[in-house]
Coordinates of N, CA, C and O in Angstrom, one line a residue:
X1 N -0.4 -9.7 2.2 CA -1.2 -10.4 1.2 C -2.1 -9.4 0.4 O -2.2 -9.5 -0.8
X2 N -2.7 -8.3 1.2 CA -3.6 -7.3 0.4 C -2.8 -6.6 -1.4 O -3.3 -6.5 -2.5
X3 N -1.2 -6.2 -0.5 CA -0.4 -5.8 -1.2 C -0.4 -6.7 -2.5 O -0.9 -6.4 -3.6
X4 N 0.5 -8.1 -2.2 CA 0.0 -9.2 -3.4 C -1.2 -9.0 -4.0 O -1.0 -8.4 -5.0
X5 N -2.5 -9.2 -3.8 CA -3.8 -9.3 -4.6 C -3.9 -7.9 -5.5 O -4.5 -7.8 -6.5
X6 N -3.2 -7.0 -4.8 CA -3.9 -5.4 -5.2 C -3.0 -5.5 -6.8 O -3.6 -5.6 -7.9
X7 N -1.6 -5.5 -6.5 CA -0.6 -5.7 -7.4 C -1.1 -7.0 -8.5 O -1.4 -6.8 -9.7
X8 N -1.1 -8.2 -8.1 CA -2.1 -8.7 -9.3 C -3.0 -8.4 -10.0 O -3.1 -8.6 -11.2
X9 N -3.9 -8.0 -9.3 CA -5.4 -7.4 -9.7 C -5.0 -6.2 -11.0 O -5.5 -6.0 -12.0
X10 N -4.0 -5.8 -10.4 CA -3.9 -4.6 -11.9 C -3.3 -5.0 -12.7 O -3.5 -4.8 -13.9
X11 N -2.2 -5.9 -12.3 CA -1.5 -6.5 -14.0 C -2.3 -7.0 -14.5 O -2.6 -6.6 -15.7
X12 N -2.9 -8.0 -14.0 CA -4.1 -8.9 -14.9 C -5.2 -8.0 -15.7 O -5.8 -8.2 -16.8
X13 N -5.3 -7.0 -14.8 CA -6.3 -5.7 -15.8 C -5.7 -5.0 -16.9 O -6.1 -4.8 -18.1
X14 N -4.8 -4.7 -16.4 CA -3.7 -4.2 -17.9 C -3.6 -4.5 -19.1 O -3.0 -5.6 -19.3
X15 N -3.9 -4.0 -20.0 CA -4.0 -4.9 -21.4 C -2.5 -4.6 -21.6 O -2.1 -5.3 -22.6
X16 N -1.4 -3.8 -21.1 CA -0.4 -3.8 -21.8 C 0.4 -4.6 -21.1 O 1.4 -5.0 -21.7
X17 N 0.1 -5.0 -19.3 CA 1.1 -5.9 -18.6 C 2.1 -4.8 -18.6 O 3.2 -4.9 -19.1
X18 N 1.6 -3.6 -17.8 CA 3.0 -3.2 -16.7 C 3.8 -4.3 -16.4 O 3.5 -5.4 -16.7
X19 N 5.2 -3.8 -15.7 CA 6.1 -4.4 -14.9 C 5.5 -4.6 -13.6 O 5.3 -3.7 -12.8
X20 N 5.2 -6.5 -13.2 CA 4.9 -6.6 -11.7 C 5.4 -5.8 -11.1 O 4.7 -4.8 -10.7
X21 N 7.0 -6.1 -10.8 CA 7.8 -5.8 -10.1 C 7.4 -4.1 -9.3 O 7.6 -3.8 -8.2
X22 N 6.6 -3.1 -10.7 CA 6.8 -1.5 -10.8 C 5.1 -2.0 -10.0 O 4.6 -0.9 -10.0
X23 N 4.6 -2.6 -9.7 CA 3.0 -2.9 -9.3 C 3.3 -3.1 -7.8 O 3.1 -2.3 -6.9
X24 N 3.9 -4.1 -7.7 CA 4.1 -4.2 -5.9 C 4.6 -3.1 -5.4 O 4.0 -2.7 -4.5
X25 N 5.8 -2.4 -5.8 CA 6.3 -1.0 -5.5 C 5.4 -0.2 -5.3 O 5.3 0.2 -4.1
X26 N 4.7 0.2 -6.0 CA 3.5 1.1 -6.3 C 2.1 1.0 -5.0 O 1.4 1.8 -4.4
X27 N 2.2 -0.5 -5.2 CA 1.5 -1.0 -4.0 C 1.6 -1.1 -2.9 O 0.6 -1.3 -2.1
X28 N 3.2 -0.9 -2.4 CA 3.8 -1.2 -0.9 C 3.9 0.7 -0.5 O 3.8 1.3 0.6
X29 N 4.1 1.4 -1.9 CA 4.2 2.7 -0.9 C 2.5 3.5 -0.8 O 2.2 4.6 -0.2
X30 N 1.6 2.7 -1.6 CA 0.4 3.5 -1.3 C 0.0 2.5 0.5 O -0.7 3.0 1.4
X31 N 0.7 0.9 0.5 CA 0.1 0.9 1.8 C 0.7 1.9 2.8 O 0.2 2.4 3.8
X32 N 1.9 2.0 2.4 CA 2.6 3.1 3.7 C 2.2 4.3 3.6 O 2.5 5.0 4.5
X33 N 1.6 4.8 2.8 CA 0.6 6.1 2.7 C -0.4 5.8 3.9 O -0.6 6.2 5.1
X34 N -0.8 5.0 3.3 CA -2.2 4.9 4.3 C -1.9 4.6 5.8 O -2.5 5.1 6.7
X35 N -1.2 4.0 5.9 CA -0.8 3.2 7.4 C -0.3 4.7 7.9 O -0.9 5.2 8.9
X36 N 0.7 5.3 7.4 CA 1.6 6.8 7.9 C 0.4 7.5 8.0 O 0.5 8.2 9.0
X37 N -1.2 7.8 7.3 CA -1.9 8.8 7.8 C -2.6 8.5 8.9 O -2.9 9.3 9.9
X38 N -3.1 6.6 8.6 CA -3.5 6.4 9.8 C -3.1 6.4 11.5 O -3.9 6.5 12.4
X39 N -1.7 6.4 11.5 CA -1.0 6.0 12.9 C -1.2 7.8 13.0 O -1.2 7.7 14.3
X40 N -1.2 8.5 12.9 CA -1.0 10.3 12.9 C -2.4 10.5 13.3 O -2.7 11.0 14.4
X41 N -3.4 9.8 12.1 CA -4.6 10.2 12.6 C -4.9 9.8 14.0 O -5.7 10.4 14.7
X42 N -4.4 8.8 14.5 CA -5.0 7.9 15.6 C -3.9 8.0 16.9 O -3.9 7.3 17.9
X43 N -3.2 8.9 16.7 CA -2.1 9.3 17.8 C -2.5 10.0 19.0 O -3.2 10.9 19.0
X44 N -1.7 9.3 20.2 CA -2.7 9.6 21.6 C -3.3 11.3 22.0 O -3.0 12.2 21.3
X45 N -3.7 11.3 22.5 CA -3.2 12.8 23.0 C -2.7 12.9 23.9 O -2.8 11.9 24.7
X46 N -2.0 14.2 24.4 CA -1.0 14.4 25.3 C -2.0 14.9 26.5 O -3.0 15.5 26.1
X47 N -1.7 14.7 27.7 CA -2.1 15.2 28.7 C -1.3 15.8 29.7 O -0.2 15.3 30.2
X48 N -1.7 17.0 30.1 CA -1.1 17.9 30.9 C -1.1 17.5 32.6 O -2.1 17.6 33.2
X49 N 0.5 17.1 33.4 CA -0.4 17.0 34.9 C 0.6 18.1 35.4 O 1.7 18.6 35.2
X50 N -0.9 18.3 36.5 CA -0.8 19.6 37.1 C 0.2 19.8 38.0 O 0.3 20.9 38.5

């Protein structure tokens, strides 16, 4: 849904009306940016047994 709103939000802002189509694109790999830094940043740590 975020993806949907984010991607509307800028066509509607556009005075020239990008291509949706090139808006949700744009929008689905900046969520996979974020999600790919997040899951990395948030990755367990390993523990050593003795």
């Amino acid at each position: 849904m975020s993806v949907f709103r984010g991607a509307l939000a800028r066509w509607y802002g556009d005075p020239e009306r990008q291509d949706l189509r090139t808006l949700f694109r744009d929008s689905f790999d900046e969520l996979s940016s974020v999600l790919a830094n997040r899951s990395s940043d948030q990755a367990l740590p390993t523990t050593s047994r003795p």
